[in-house]
Amino acid sequence: MLKRFLQNAPLFSRLSDEERQALIERMHLQRFHQGDVLFEQGAPATALYVVRSGLLRLINVEDGRIIANLGPANLAGETDMMLGLPYEVRGEAATDLDVWVLTREDWLEVIQVYPIIAIKIGSFLGQPVGDTRAYVATLLQQSPLFADIPAHVLEALAERMQLEIKQHGELVYQANAPARNAYYIGEGRVALVSINPNDTDPFRYAAQGDVIGVDAVLRGGTYGAVARADGDVQLWKIARDDLLDLVEQYPILREIFRRQQPETEAIDRIAARDALQRTSLFEELPLDVLDDVIRALIVSHAEAGETLATPDAPLNALCILHRGRLHVVEEGRVVAEYEEGSTIGENILLTGRPLSKTLLATEPSTLWCLTKDAFERLMARHNELGSRVSFLLRSLLSEEKVERPEQQSFLRMFPLFFGLDENALQTIEQALQRQVYPTGSMIYHQGEWPEAFYLVYEGEVRVTNSRGKVSIVRPGGFLGETALLTGSEHAETAQAITDVVLYMLPRPDFEAMLERHPHIALSLSRTLSARLQRLQQKEQAPPALAESQSSTRTASALVFEREGSDLKGPSLWDQVQDWFTYLSTGAKIRLAIVVLLFFWLMGVVAPWLVVQRLEGGSMEMRHTQEYVMVLVRPMG
């Protein structure tokens, strides 16, 4: 009966069967007669009582008021005894009474062997029951994370921790909620589901000895994952203010917590979208393109006083300052300041020139960053972004030529050459040959061996492959690279659809450029790989999927593809137009003469023949009728 009672009593419900049994073995049964006093108000609490039978009356001695009559399976004096306080009321037997008694001496001996009992009950009562620092410190020391921490630091940490028990499936913390507590897992494990779209594996488990939520607490942010108990879990919770005090007092703790696998903070899409739309690069882009940009952002954190970039280690990405404050420092003085919502490094993506100034975080800061590699992949997927880049580059270069004409190269407008210095650009520029193609002229035919790499400076070029797929290459783009990289004939035909200005790089110079600048070869290889992958996906996709994908606009390194109906091949009218364009001038004149002759035959000769035929038929019928009448008359 006592075992069943302890299992159902809220005070002991968090204990394991072994821990409850340890208490039961220390409890003894005692009988009182009606009117006997079990404990006196104000006297030291020496025992707790569990009623087995009869009634135990609780009385306020000061006014004689009866507080309660406790029947079987009720507790009395437990809080006072466990906390070492005087009894708050008098307890006397209202009837003959049988109770189980646990003395304070026995209680102290039990929690010395099982300190977790005192911790669990203290967690239920909301205040510590006895000194449990040594136990918690020993528990922390068993974790590899805290193995090298001095004992006094662990005791200071243990003193601020409180036990929290979670049952299977119970929420520990919610994603995007303010990070108010960090948790050390004493027993069990916690399932973490990240809501960051950039995580390749958003599901993971934190087990015994791990700390969760600490990175969000230290940076003053929000939790980046949903945390739920996977089974029954024993958690040691420390509040944010307490943790910040300890980290400031013991810097070694900050270094320890940095070893933990961080939970990446989720990006606030609305805030990121607003910040991007305030930039000239992203202000006019469709929302679906902006969402793709946001998915490519990487979360970065900086502590107060941390240096994010220097002239020797420059910033090489566009960053949005979501939280905190940054200073730009030159020669020991602050020349600029960034506040929350600011964007840093927009021209890094446009020109490929990293920010070579010192960037310093003056307080804990969170940044959302878009690297150059990620930006190039985005341009390969979205023609709108590529068009915007080309426009801004041309405007930027025209402005810079006025200020520093001797240092600028028109190759800066081509994203392909991001990262090259002026000397490298001038070397490439010297090998280029400028060529102008009038509207309708052919640049190269399918099946021809490649002789050069082409950069589109002005105008538009139509590229058509053997399957009828059409791509449009605009200023800032390039063509002819596929055949050069694969060492095969051109697999498509390129034709000027407007007056086009191209810069041609002969094949030997193209190969020399790739040898000197391998990152250009890598960029071109990525472009080729992306094209082949998209083509394979479209060929393997079922009809319904292919139709849905036809509305998605993609591009590869500023090669802007016209999709939709073009995915099914050109129409008959488009084929006739292409066929007529390919004809020579003499053939076009002969075709025009044939067409005119056809219309003359159909509009003049054919109607005349019809009329003559009809008139000839009527004359013949009239002669036949007269001949019949002549033959018939004598017979009459």
Coordinates of C-alpha atoms in Angstrom, one line a residue, residues 40 68 100 172 179 283 374 387 417 444 508 545 632:
E40 CA 4.0 21.0 17.6
A68 CA -7.4 20.3 7.6
W100 CA 4.2 5.8 8.3
V172 CA 11.7 21.4 -24.3
A179 CA 16.2 31.8 -25.9
E283 CA 15.2 45.7 -55.2
A374 CA 26.3 30.9 -53.8
S387 CA 20.0 40.7 -66.1
F417 CA 35.9 37.3 -64.4
Y444 CA 28.7 29.4 -85.8
P508 CA 44.8 28.8 -77.8
L545 CA 6.2 17.0 -64.1
V632 CA -36.6 14.1 -133.4

